[in-house]
Coordinates of C-alpha atoms in Angstrom, one line a residue:
M1 CA -26.6 36.6 8.9
S2 CA -24.3 34.1 7.1
T3 CA -26.0 31.6 4.8
T4 CA -23.1 29.2 4.8
S5 CA -24.2 25.6 5.5
P6 CA -23.0 24.4 8.9
P7 CA -20.3 21.7 9.2
T8 CA -21.8 18.3 8.5
N9 CA -21.2 14.5 8.5
L10 CA -21.6 13.3 4.9
A11 CA -21.1 9.6 5.6
G12 CA -23.5 7.6 3.4
Q13 CA -24.7 10.7 1.6
K14 CA -22.3 10.8 -1.4
G15 CA -24.3 8.6 -3.7
L16 CA -22.2 5.4 -3.3
K17 CA -24.0 2.1 -3.3
T18 CA -24.7 1.2 0.3
G19 CA -24.9 -2.3 1.7
A20 CA -23.1 -3.8 -1.3
L21 CA -20.3 -5.7 0.5
G22 CA -20.1 -8.0 3.6
L23 CA -17.2 -8.9 5.9
F24 CA -15.7 -11.6 3.6
S25 CA -15.8 -9.3 0.5
S26 CA -14.1 -6.5 2.6
V27 CA -11.4 -8.8 3.8
V28 CA -10.7 -10.0 0.2
V29 CA -10.5 -6.4 -1.0
G30 CA -8.3 -5.4 1.9
M31 CA -5.8 -8.3 1.3
A32 CA -5.9 -8.0 -2.5
S33 CA -5.0 -4.3 -2.1
T34 CA -1.6 -5.2 -0.6
A35 CA -0.7 -7.3 -3.7
P36 CA 1.0 -10.0 -1.6
A37 CA 2.7 -11.8 -4.4
Y38 CA 4.0 -8.7 -6.1
S39 CA 4.9 -7.0 -2.8
L40 CA 7.1 -10.0 -1.8
A41 CA 8.6 -10.4 -5.3
A42 CA 9.6 -6.8 -5.5
S43 CA 10.5 -6.0 -1.8
L44 CA 11.8 -9.1 0.0
G45 CA 15.2 -8.9 -1.6
W46 CA 15.5 -5.3 -0.7
I47 CA 14.5 -6.1 2.9
V48 CA 17.2 -8.7 3.1
L49 CA 19.7 -6.1 1.8
G50 CA 18.5 -3.6 4.3
G51 CA 20.3 -0.2 4.5
T52 CA 24.1 0.3 4.7
V53 CA 24.1 -2.8 6.9
L54 CA 22.9 -6.2 5.6
V55 CA 19.7 -7.4 7.3
G56 CA 20.2 -11.0 6.0
F57 CA 18.6 -13.8 8.0
Q58 CA 16.9 -11.3 10.3
A59 CA 14.5 -10.5 7.4
P60 CA 11.6 -12.5 9.1
G61 CA 12.1 -10.3 12.1
I62 CA 11.8 -7.2 10.0
V63 CA 8.5 -8.6 8.5
L64 CA 7.3 -9.2 12.0
L65 CA 8.4 -5.8 13.3
A66 CA 6.8 -4.0 10.4
F67 CA 3.5 -5.7 11.3
V68 CA 3.4 -4.1 14.7
P69 CA 2.7 -0.5 13.6
M70 CA 0.5 -1.8 10.9
F71 CA -1.6 -3.7 13.4
F72 CA -1.8 -0.7 15.8
I73 CA -2.8 1.6 13.0
S74 CA -5.5 -0.9 11.8
L75 CA -6.9 -0.5 15.3
A76 CA -7.0 3.2 14.9
Y77 CA -8.8 2.8 11.6
K78 CA -11.3 0.5 13.2
E79 CA -12.1 2.9 16.0
L80 CA -12.3 6.0 13.9
N81 CA -14.4 4.3 11.3
S82 CA -16.9 3.2 14.1
A83 CA -17.3 6.9 14.9
E84 CA -17.5 8.2 11.4
P85 CA -17.5 5.7 8.5
D86 CA -16.5 8.2 5.8
C87 CA -14.8 7.1 2.6
G88 CA -12.2 9.9 3.0
T89 CA -10.7 8.0 6.0
T90 CA -7.4 9.8 7.0
F91 CA -8.5 13.0 5.3
T92 CA -11.8 13.2 7.2
W93 CA -10.5 11.9 10.6
A94 CA -7.3 14.0 10.7
A95 CA -9.5 17.1 9.9
R96 CA -11.9 16.2 12.8
A97 CA -9.0 15.8 15.2
F98 CA -6.4 18.4 14.2
G99 CA -8.1 20.8 11.7
T100 CA -8.7 21.2 8.0
R101 CA -5.1 21.7 6.8
T102 CA -3.8 18.6 8.6
G103 CA -6.7 16.7 7.1
W104 CA -6.0 18.0 3.6
F105 CA -2.3 17.1 3.9
G106 CA -3.3 13.5 5.1
G107 CA -5.6 13.1 2.1
W108 CA -2.8 14.3 -0.2
A109 CA -0.3 11.8 1.2
L110 CA -2.9 9.0 0.7
I111 CA -3.7 9.9 -2.9
A112 CA -0.1 10.6 -3.8
A113 CA 1.1 7.2 -2.4
D114 CA -1.6 5.5 -4.5
I115 CA -0.7 7.3 -7.7
V116 CA 3.0 6.5 -7.3
C117 CA 2.1 2.9 -6.5
M118 CA 0.0 2.7 -9.7
A119 CA 3.1 3.3 -11.7
S120 CA 4.9 0.5 -9.9
L121 CA 1.9 -1.9 -10.4
A122 CA 1.5 -1.0 -14.0
K123 CA 5.2 -1.7 -14.7
I124 CA 5.1 -5.1 -13.1
A125 CA 1.7 -6.1 -14.6
G126 CA 3.0 -5.1 -18.0
T127 CA 6.2 -7.1 -17.6
Y128 CA 4.6 -10.1 -16.2
S129 CA 1.9 -10.2 -18.9
F130 CA 4.5 -11.2 -21.4
T131 CA 6.3 -13.4 -18.9
F132 CA 3.1 -15.3 -18.3
V133 CA 2.2 -15.7 -21.9
G134 CA 5.8 -16.8 -22.7
E135 CA 5.6 -19.4 -20.0
V136 CA 2.3 -20.7 -21.2
F137 CA 3.4 -21.1 -24.8
N138 CA 7.1 -21.9 -23.8
N139 CA 8.2 -19.0 -26.0
P140 CA 11.2 -17.1 -24.6
A141 CA 10.8 -14.4 -27.3
I142 CA 7.4 -13.5 -26.0
A143 CA 8.6 -13.5 -22.4
E144 CA 11.5 -11.2 -23.4
L145 CA 9.1 -8.5 -24.6
G146 CA 8.5 -7.9 -20.9
N147 CA 11.9 -6.3 -20.8
D148 CA 11.2 -4.0 -23.7
L149 CA 10.3 -0.5 -22.6
I150 CA 7.7 0.1 -25.3
W151 CA 5.9 -3.2 -25.1
S152 CA 5.9 -3.4 -21.3
T153 CA 4.6 0.2 -21.0
V154 CA 1.8 -0.4 -23.5
A155 CA 0.7 -3.4 -21.6
G156 CA 1.0 -1.5 -18.2
V157 CA -1.2 1.3 -19.5
A158 CA -3.7 -1.3 -20.8
W159 CA -4.0 -2.8 -17.3
I160 CA -4.7 0.6 -15.7
V161 CA -7.4 1.3 -18.3
L162 CA -9.0 -2.1 -17.8
M163 CA -9.0 -2.0 -14.0
T164 CA -10.2 1.6 -13.9
W165 CA -13.1 0.6 -16.1
I166 CA -13.9 -2.3 -13.8
C167 CA -13.9 0.1 -10.8
Y168 CA -16.1 2.4 -12.8
R169 CA -18.6 -0.4 -13.4
G170 CA -19.4 -0.8 -9.7
I171 CA -18.1 -2.0 -6.4
E172 CA -19.8 -5.4 -6.6
V173 CA -18.1 -6.2 -9.9
S174 CA -14.8 -5.1 -8.4
A175 CA -15.2 -7.4 -5.4
K176 CA -16.2 -10.5 -7.4
L177 CA -13.2 -10.2 -9.6
Q178 CA -11.0 -10.0 -6.5
Y179 CA -12.2 -13.4 -5.3
A180 CA -10.6 -15.2 -8.2
L181 CA -7.5 -13.1 -8.4
L182 CA -6.7 -13.3 -4.7
G183 CA -7.5 -17.0 -4.6
V184 CA -5.0 -17.9 -7.3
E185 CA -2.4 -15.6 -5.6
M186 CA -2.6 -17.0 -2.1
V187 CA -2.6 -20.7 -3.1
I188 CA 0.6 -20.2 -5.2
L189 CA 2.3 -18.2 -2.4
A190 CA 1.6 -20.8 0.1
A191 CA 3.0 -23.5 -2.2
F192 CA 6.2 -21.5 -2.8
G193 CA 6.9 -21.1 0.9
I194 CA 5.9 -24.7 1.9
V195 CA 7.9 -26.3 -0.9
A196 CA 11.0 -24.2 0.1
L197 CA 10.7 -25.3 3.7
V198 CA 10.2 -28.9 2.8
R199 CA 13.3 -28.9 0.7
V200 CA 15.4 -27.3 3.4
Y201 CA 14.2 -29.6 6.2
S202 CA 14.5 -32.7 4.0
G203 CA 18.1 -31.8 3.2
N204 CA 17.5 -31.0 -0.4
G205 CA 18.4 -27.4 -0.3
I206 CA 21.1 -25.6 -2.4
E207 CA 24.4 -24.0 -1.6
G208 CA 23.5 -21.2 0.9
S209 CA 20.4 -22.9 2.3
A210 CA 20.0 -22.8 6.1
I211 CA 17.7 -24.3 8.7
P212 CA 15.4 -21.6 10.2
D213 CA 16.4 -20.4 13.6
W214 CA 14.5 -18.4 16.2
S215 CA 17.2 -15.7 16.0
W216 CA 15.8 -14.8 12.6
F217 CA 12.8 -13.3 14.3
N218 CA 14.9 -10.9 16.3
P219 CA 15.6 -7.7 14.3
F220 CA 17.1 -6.0 17.3
L221 CA 20.4 -7.8 16.6
L222 CA 20.9 -5.1 13.9
P223 CA 21.6 -1.4 14.2
F224 CA 18.3 0.5 14.0
D225 CA 19.3 3.6 11.9
T226 CA 21.4 1.9 9.2
A227 CA 19.6 -1.4 8.9
V228 CA 16.2 -1.8 10.6
A229 CA 14.6 1.6 9.8
P230 CA 15.2 1.5 6.0
A231 CA 14.1 -2.2 5.9
I232 CA 10.9 -1.5 7.9
L233 CA 10.0 1.3 5.4
L234 CA 10.2 -1.5 2.7
G235 CA 8.3 -3.8 5.1
L236 CA 5.5 -1.2 5.4
F237 CA 5.1 -1.4 1.7
I238 CA 4.3 -5.1 1.7
Y239 CA 1.5 -4.6 4.3
W240 CA 0.2 -1.3 2.9
G241 CA -3.2 -1.4 1.3
W242 CA -5.4 -3.1 3.8
D243 CA -7.0 0.3 4.5
T244 CA -8.9 -0.1 1.2
A245 CA -11.3 -2.3 3.3
V246 CA -12.1 0.9 5.2
A247 CA -12.1 3.2 2.2
I248 CA -15.1 1.3 0.9
N249 CA -16.9 1.7 4.3
E250 CA -19.9 3.6 2.9
E251 CA -20.6 0.7 0.5
T252 CA -20.5 -2.1 3.1
K253 CA -23.2 -3.7 5.3
D254 CA -22.9 -2.4 8.9
P255 CA -20.5 0.4 7.8
K256 CA -19.5 1.2 11.4
R257 CA -18.3 -2.3 12.2
T258 CA -17.6 -4.3 9.1
P259 CA -14.8 -2.2 7.6
G260 CA -12.8 -2.0 10.8
R261 CA -13.0 -5.7 11.4
A262 CA -11.9 -6.4 7.9
A263 CA -8.9 -4.2 8.2
V264 CA -7.7 -6.0 11.4
I265 CA -8.4 -9.4 10.0
S266 CA -6.5 -8.5 6.8
T267 CA -3.4 -7.5 8.6
L268 CA -3.4 -10.7 10.6
L269 CA -3.8 -12.9 7.6
L270 CA -1.1 -11.0 5.7
L271 CA 1.3 -11.6 8.7
V272 CA 0.9 -15.3 8.5
T273 CA 1.3 -15.4 4.7
Y274 CA 4.4 -13.2 4.7
L275 CA 6.1 -15.1 7.4
V276 CA 5.7 -18.4 5.7
V277 CA 6.9 -17.2 2.4
T278 CA 9.8 -15.1 3.9
V279 CA 11.1 -17.8 6.2
G280 CA 10.9 -20.4 3.4
T281 CA 12.5 -18.2 0.8
V282 CA 15.3 -17.0 3.0
A283 CA 16.0 -20.5 4.3
F284 CA 16.2 -22.0 0.8
A285 CA 17.9 -19.3 -1.1
G286 CA 20.2 -18.1 1.7
V287 CA 21.5 -14.5 2.0
G288 CA 24.7 -14.9 0.0
E289 CA 25.7 -13.2 -3.2
G290 CA 25.4 -16.3 -5.4
P291 CA 23.2 -16.7 -8.4
T292 CA 20.1 -17.4 -6.3
G293 CA 21.2 -15.7 -3.0
L294 CA 19.0 -12.9 -1.6
G295 CA 22.2 -11.0 -0.8
N296 CA 22.8 -10.6 -4.5
I297 CA 21.5 -7.1 -5.5
D298 CA 20.7 -8.4 -9.0
N299 CA 18.0 -10.6 -7.5
A300 CA 16.3 -7.9 -5.4
G301 CA 14.0 -6.8 -8.1
D302 CA 12.2 -10.1 -8.4
I303 CA 13.1 -12.8 -5.9
F304 CA 10.6 -15.3 -7.3
A305 CA 12.2 -15.2 -10.8
A306 CA 15.6 -15.6 -9.2
V307 CA 14.8 -18.4 -6.7
G308 CA 12.0 -20.2 -8.5
P309 CA 13.9 -22.1 -11.1
A310 CA 16.3 -23.5 -8.5
L311 CA 13.4 -24.3 -6.1
F312 CA 11.2 -26.2 -8.7
G313 CA 13.9 -27.5 -11.0
D314 CA 14.2 -27.7 -14.8
T315 CA 11.4 -30.2 -15.3
V316 CA 7.9 -30.2 -16.6
F317 CA 6.7 -29.6 -13.1
G318 CA 9.1 -26.8 -12.6
H319 CA 7.9 -25.2 -15.8
I320 CA 4.3 -25.4 -14.7
M321 CA 5.2 -24.0 -11.2
M322 CA 7.1 -21.1 -12.7
M323 CA 4.1 -20.4 -15.0
L324 CA 1.9 -20.3 -11.9
V325 CA 4.3 -18.1 -10.1
A326 CA 4.2 -15.7 -13.0
A327 CA 0.4 -15.9 -12.9
A328 CA 0.4 -15.1 -9.2
V329 CA 2.5 -12.0 -9.6
L330 CA 0.5 -10.9 -12.6
T331 CA -2.8 -11.3 -10.9
S332 CA -1.4 -9.7 -7.8
A333 CA -0.4 -6.6 -9.7
A334 CA -3.7 -6.6 -11.6
A335 CA -5.8 -7.0 -8.5
S336 CA -3.9 -4.3 -6.6
T337 CA -4.1 -1.9 -9.6
Q338 CA -7.9 -2.2 -9.3
T339 CA -8.0 -1.9 -5.5
T340 CA -5.5 1.0 -5.5
I341 CA -7.9 3.0 -7.7
L342 CA -10.8 2.3 -5.3
P343 CA -9.4 4.2 -2.2
T344 CA -7.9 7.0 -4.3
A345 CA -11.2 7.7 -6.0
R346 CA -13.1 7.6 -2.8
A347 CA -10.6 9.8 -1.0
A348 CA -11.0 12.3 -3.9
L349 CA -14.8 11.9 -3.7
S350 CA -14.9 12.8 0.0
M351 CA -12.5 15.7 -0.4
G352 CA -14.7 17.0 -3.2
A353 CA -17.9 16.6 -1.1
F354 CA -16.3 18.7 1.7
K355 CA -15.1 21.2 -0.9
A356 CA -11.4 20.4 -0.3
L357 CA -11.2 19.6 -4.1
P358 CA -13.2 20.8 -7.1
A359 CA -16.9 19.8 -7.2
S360 CA -16.3 17.6 -10.3
F361 CA -14.8 14.9 -8.0
T362 CA -18.3 14.4 -6.5
K363 CA -20.0 13.4 -9.8
M364 CA -21.6 10.0 -9.5
H365 CA -22.7 7.5 -12.2
P366 CA -26.5 7.1 -11.8
K367 CA -26.6 3.4 -12.5
F368 CA -23.2 2.1 -11.2
Q369 CA -23.2 4.4 -8.2
T370 CA -19.5 5.0 -8.5
P371 CA -17.6 8.3 -8.6
T372 CA -17.1 9.0 -12.3
W373 CA -14.5 11.8 -12.5
A374 CA -12.8 10.7 -9.3
T375 CA -12.3 7.2 -10.7
W376 CA -11.4 8.0 -14.3
G377 CA -9.4 11.1 -13.2
M378 CA -7.2 9.1 -11.0
G379 CA -6.7 6.5 -13.7
I380 CA -5.7 9.2 -16.2
V381 CA -3.4 10.9 -13.7
S382 CA -1.7 7.5 -13.0
I383 CA -1.3 6.8 -16.7
A384 CA 0.3 10.2 -17.2
F385 CA 2.6 9.8 -14.3
Y386 CA 3.6 6.3 -15.4
L387 CA 4.3 7.4 -19.0
F388 CA 6.3 10.4 -17.9
L389 CA 8.6 8.4 -15.6
S390 CA 8.9 5.4 -17.9
F391 CA 10.2 7.5 -20.8
I392 CA 12.1 10.1 -18.9
S393 CA 14.0 7.9 -16.5
L394 CA 13.4 4.4 -15.2
D395 CA 15.8 5.3 -12.4
L396 CA 13.4 8.1 -11.4
L397 CA 10.5 5.6 -11.5
F398 CA 12.4 3.3 -9.1
A399 CA 13.1 6.3 -6.9
C400 CA 9.4 7.2 -6.8
I401 CA 8.6 3.6 -5.9
G402 CA 11.1 3.7 -3.0
S403 CA 9.5 6.9 -1.7
I404 CA 6.2 5.2 -1.2
G405 CA 7.2 4.0 2.3
L406 CA 7.7 7.7 3.4
L407 CA 4.2 8.6 2.2
I408 CA 2.6 5.5 3.9
A409 CA 4.4 6.5 7.2
V410 CA 2.9 10.0 6.9
Y411 CA -0.8 9.2 6.5
Y412 CA -0.8 6.0 8.5
G413 CA 1.0 7.7 11.4
L414 CA -1.3 10.7 11.1
T415 CA -4.3 8.3 11.5
G416 CA -2.8 6.8 14.6
F417 CA -2.4 10.3 16.2
A418 CA -5.8 11.3 15.1
S419 CA -7.4 8.3 17.0
T420 CA -5.6 9.2 20.2
W421 CA -6.5 12.9 20.0
Y422 CA -10.1 12.5 18.7
F423 CA -11.0 10.0 21.4
R424 CA -9.1 11.8 24.2
K425 CA -12.2 12.4 26.3
T426 CA -13.1 8.7 26.2
L427 CA -9.7 7.1 26.9
F428 CA -10.1 6.8 30.6
V429 CA -13.7 5.5 30.5
S430 CA -12.4 1.9 30.2
A431 CA -9.2 -0.1 29.8
R432 CA -10.3 -1.1 26.3
N433 CA -10.6 2.6 25.2
F434 CA -7.3 3.4 26.8
F435 CA -5.4 0.8 24.9
I436 CA -7.4 0.4 21.6
R437 CA -8.3 4.0 21.0
G438 CA -5.4 5.7 22.7
L439 CA -2.1 4.0 23.5
F440 CA -1.8 1.4 20.7
P441 CA -2.6 4.0 17.9
L442 CA -0.2 6.5 19.6
L443 CA 2.6 3.9 19.7
G444 CA 1.9 3.0 16.0
G445 CA 2.1 6.7 15.1
L446 CA 5.3 7.2 17.1
M447 CA 6.9 4.1 15.5
L448 CA 6.1 5.4 12.0
V449 CA 7.6 8.8 12.9
A450 CA 10.8 7.1 14.0
V451 CA 10.9 5.0 10.9
F452 CA 10.2 8.0 8.7
V453 CA 13.0 10.1 10.2
Y454 CA 15.7 7.4 10.2
G455 CA 14.6 6.0 6.9
L456 CA 14.7 9.4 5.3
Q457 CA 18.2 9.9 6.5
Q458 CA 19.2 6.8 4.6
F459 CA 17.2 7.6 1.5
L460 CA 18.9 11.0 1.3
Q461 CA 22.3 9.3 1.0
P462 CA 23.6 9.8 -2.6
D463 CA 24.5 6.1 -2.9
W464 CA 21.2 4.7 -1.6
L465 CA 19.9 3.8 -5.1
V466 CA 22.2 2.6 -7.9
S467 CA 21.2 2.9 -11.5
E468 CA 20.4 -0.4 -13.2
V469 CA 21.6 1.1 -16.5
D470 CA 25.2 2.2 -15.8
G471 CA 25.7 1.5 -12.0
S472 CA 26.0 5.2 -11.1
N473 CA 24.3 6.7 -8.0
V474 CA 20.8 7.9 -8.6
E475 CA 20.7 11.3 -7.0
I476 CA 19.1 14.7 -7.4
L477 CA 21.0 17.9 -6.5
G478 CA 23.6 15.8 -4.7
V479 CA 21.2 13.9 -2.5
G480 CA 19.6 10.4 -2.9
A481 CA 16.7 10.5 -5.4
V482 CA 14.5 8.4 -3.2
G483 CA 14.6 10.8 -0.3
F484 CA 14.4 13.8 -2.6
V485 CA 11.4 12.5 -4.4
G486 CA 9.6 11.6 -1.2
L487 CA 10.1 15.0 0.3
G488 CA 9.3 16.7 -3.0
I489 CA 5.9 15.0 -3.2
L490 CA 5.1 16.1 0.4
V491 CA 6.2 19.7 -0.4
L492 CA 4.1 19.6 -3.6
G493 CA 1.1 18.8 -1.5
I494 CA 1.7 21.8 0.7
I495 CA 1.9 24.0 -2.4
L496 CA -1.3 22.6 -3.8
M497 CA -3.0 23.1 -0.5
I498 CA -2.1 26.7 -0.4
I499 CA -3.3 27.2 -3.9
W500 CA -6.6 25.6 -3.2
N501 CA -7.0 27.6 0.0
I502 CA -6.8 30.8 -2.1
I503 CA -9.2 29.5 -4.8
S504 CA -11.8 28.0 -2.4
P505 CA -11.3 28.8 1.3
D506 CA -14.6 27.5 2.7
Y507 CA -13.2 24.0 3.6
F508 CA -10.1 25.6 5.3
K509 CA -12.3 27.9 7.3
G510 CA -14.1 24.9 8.8
K511 CA -17.4 25.7 7.0
T512 CA -17.8 22.2 5.5
L513 CA -15.8 20.0 7.8
D514 CA -15.3 21.0 11.4
K515 CA -12.9 20.1 14.2
R516 CA -14.5 17.8 16.8
V517 CA -13.8 15.8 19.9
H518 CA -15.5 12.5 20.5
P519 CA -18.0 12.9 23.4
A520 CA -17.0 11.3 26.6
N521 CA -20.5 9.8 27.2
D522 CA -20.5 8.0 23.8

């Protein structure tokens, strides 16, 4: 007779601190994880530029359209979490619905996206550390250090270490820090968007300014494959991260309800914030190729730095506002660095608990009740990845950042499909179940598949990414580096899965995490 333990549900049994967070804390963590200020600073310009066809004034429509699959997938998270509030989220739920290999691959896409994102966040946090200090002391020399590879890298690594340590100290400490960081960020973002709209409507815009029009919210005026799909992949990046509110489900009060509600609320609040800032910025700066125009590729890397001086003026007030904008982007990157570690460590913890990763990932701190190796391990891997890319090739770093959208589409889309399939016996019990558990998650998943396919086609074009150093195409083996890196990360996951299957096959045989269907009478 086999002595193997039967498949089990480990929710609430991994040693995490239960009942630590309420709804408000979960919403704050969910929103902070998206890094709203940084996401807009780094992505809005690229959204305006779109693919091979300029998106231009339809950028608000892209932001609105990208919200649709995000909202549908947040419903999937909410429903799946109500059935099994496990911190592994996509890993656990995809394994329940489709089997262990699909679950492992979903967990890999989640972890890989977070590690790649950490490199991006570390870079921006390092750069803006010097920008902020330079603004405070009105010292351009200090601000200029942010453009120095060595100094910005050292500062970026310091931020990863600091935020990893805070995550290690406990979930409550992490949440309390987020209150302050997110508060600063949201106030300044609102001020940026509102001031821009006031100047435009009062006739005090600049060359290229335009009064907002309802047509701006219609992305279907553009070709889907060459403009909309690539832009939506970038749009997914600005929303991505709210699922951290669900990843901390085992540490919340009422874990079956609170995390899912927080995820849905977070996406709705982000939509409002992003539309205000996007409409205001596009209206004020315009989409031309001038010094402040969002159609100027030189402004795409940081639209706040490009537009801010013209918006606030060369005055004491303008200097203060730019200092606050720098503070917002810095706190945004810092906050998201912290909240990116949280879901990565918890996904690794869950995978370790179900023997999909080495048992070392399940070690918990007896006092802080946080995963020790899973937290520090992900911090160390993120630092190594960041250092490697920074000193090997900044172009490759940018290519990795661009590939995040592909990874997001994979594990968010997989979660949508998992909801529809896992709940298939309950879909016709009520209209609510049919739409919330079945149709909407399915549509969200299908939308992400379409975006992945069309977006990948664009990312594989050799001229998709141009080097900031010499203006040459950033490509690998004759194809676009962004697409190559994205596919490479996914293939690497398959290789690692095969290796772990050979080393420790129990998980893959369904001995620790079984395939299930949600009962129709539940």
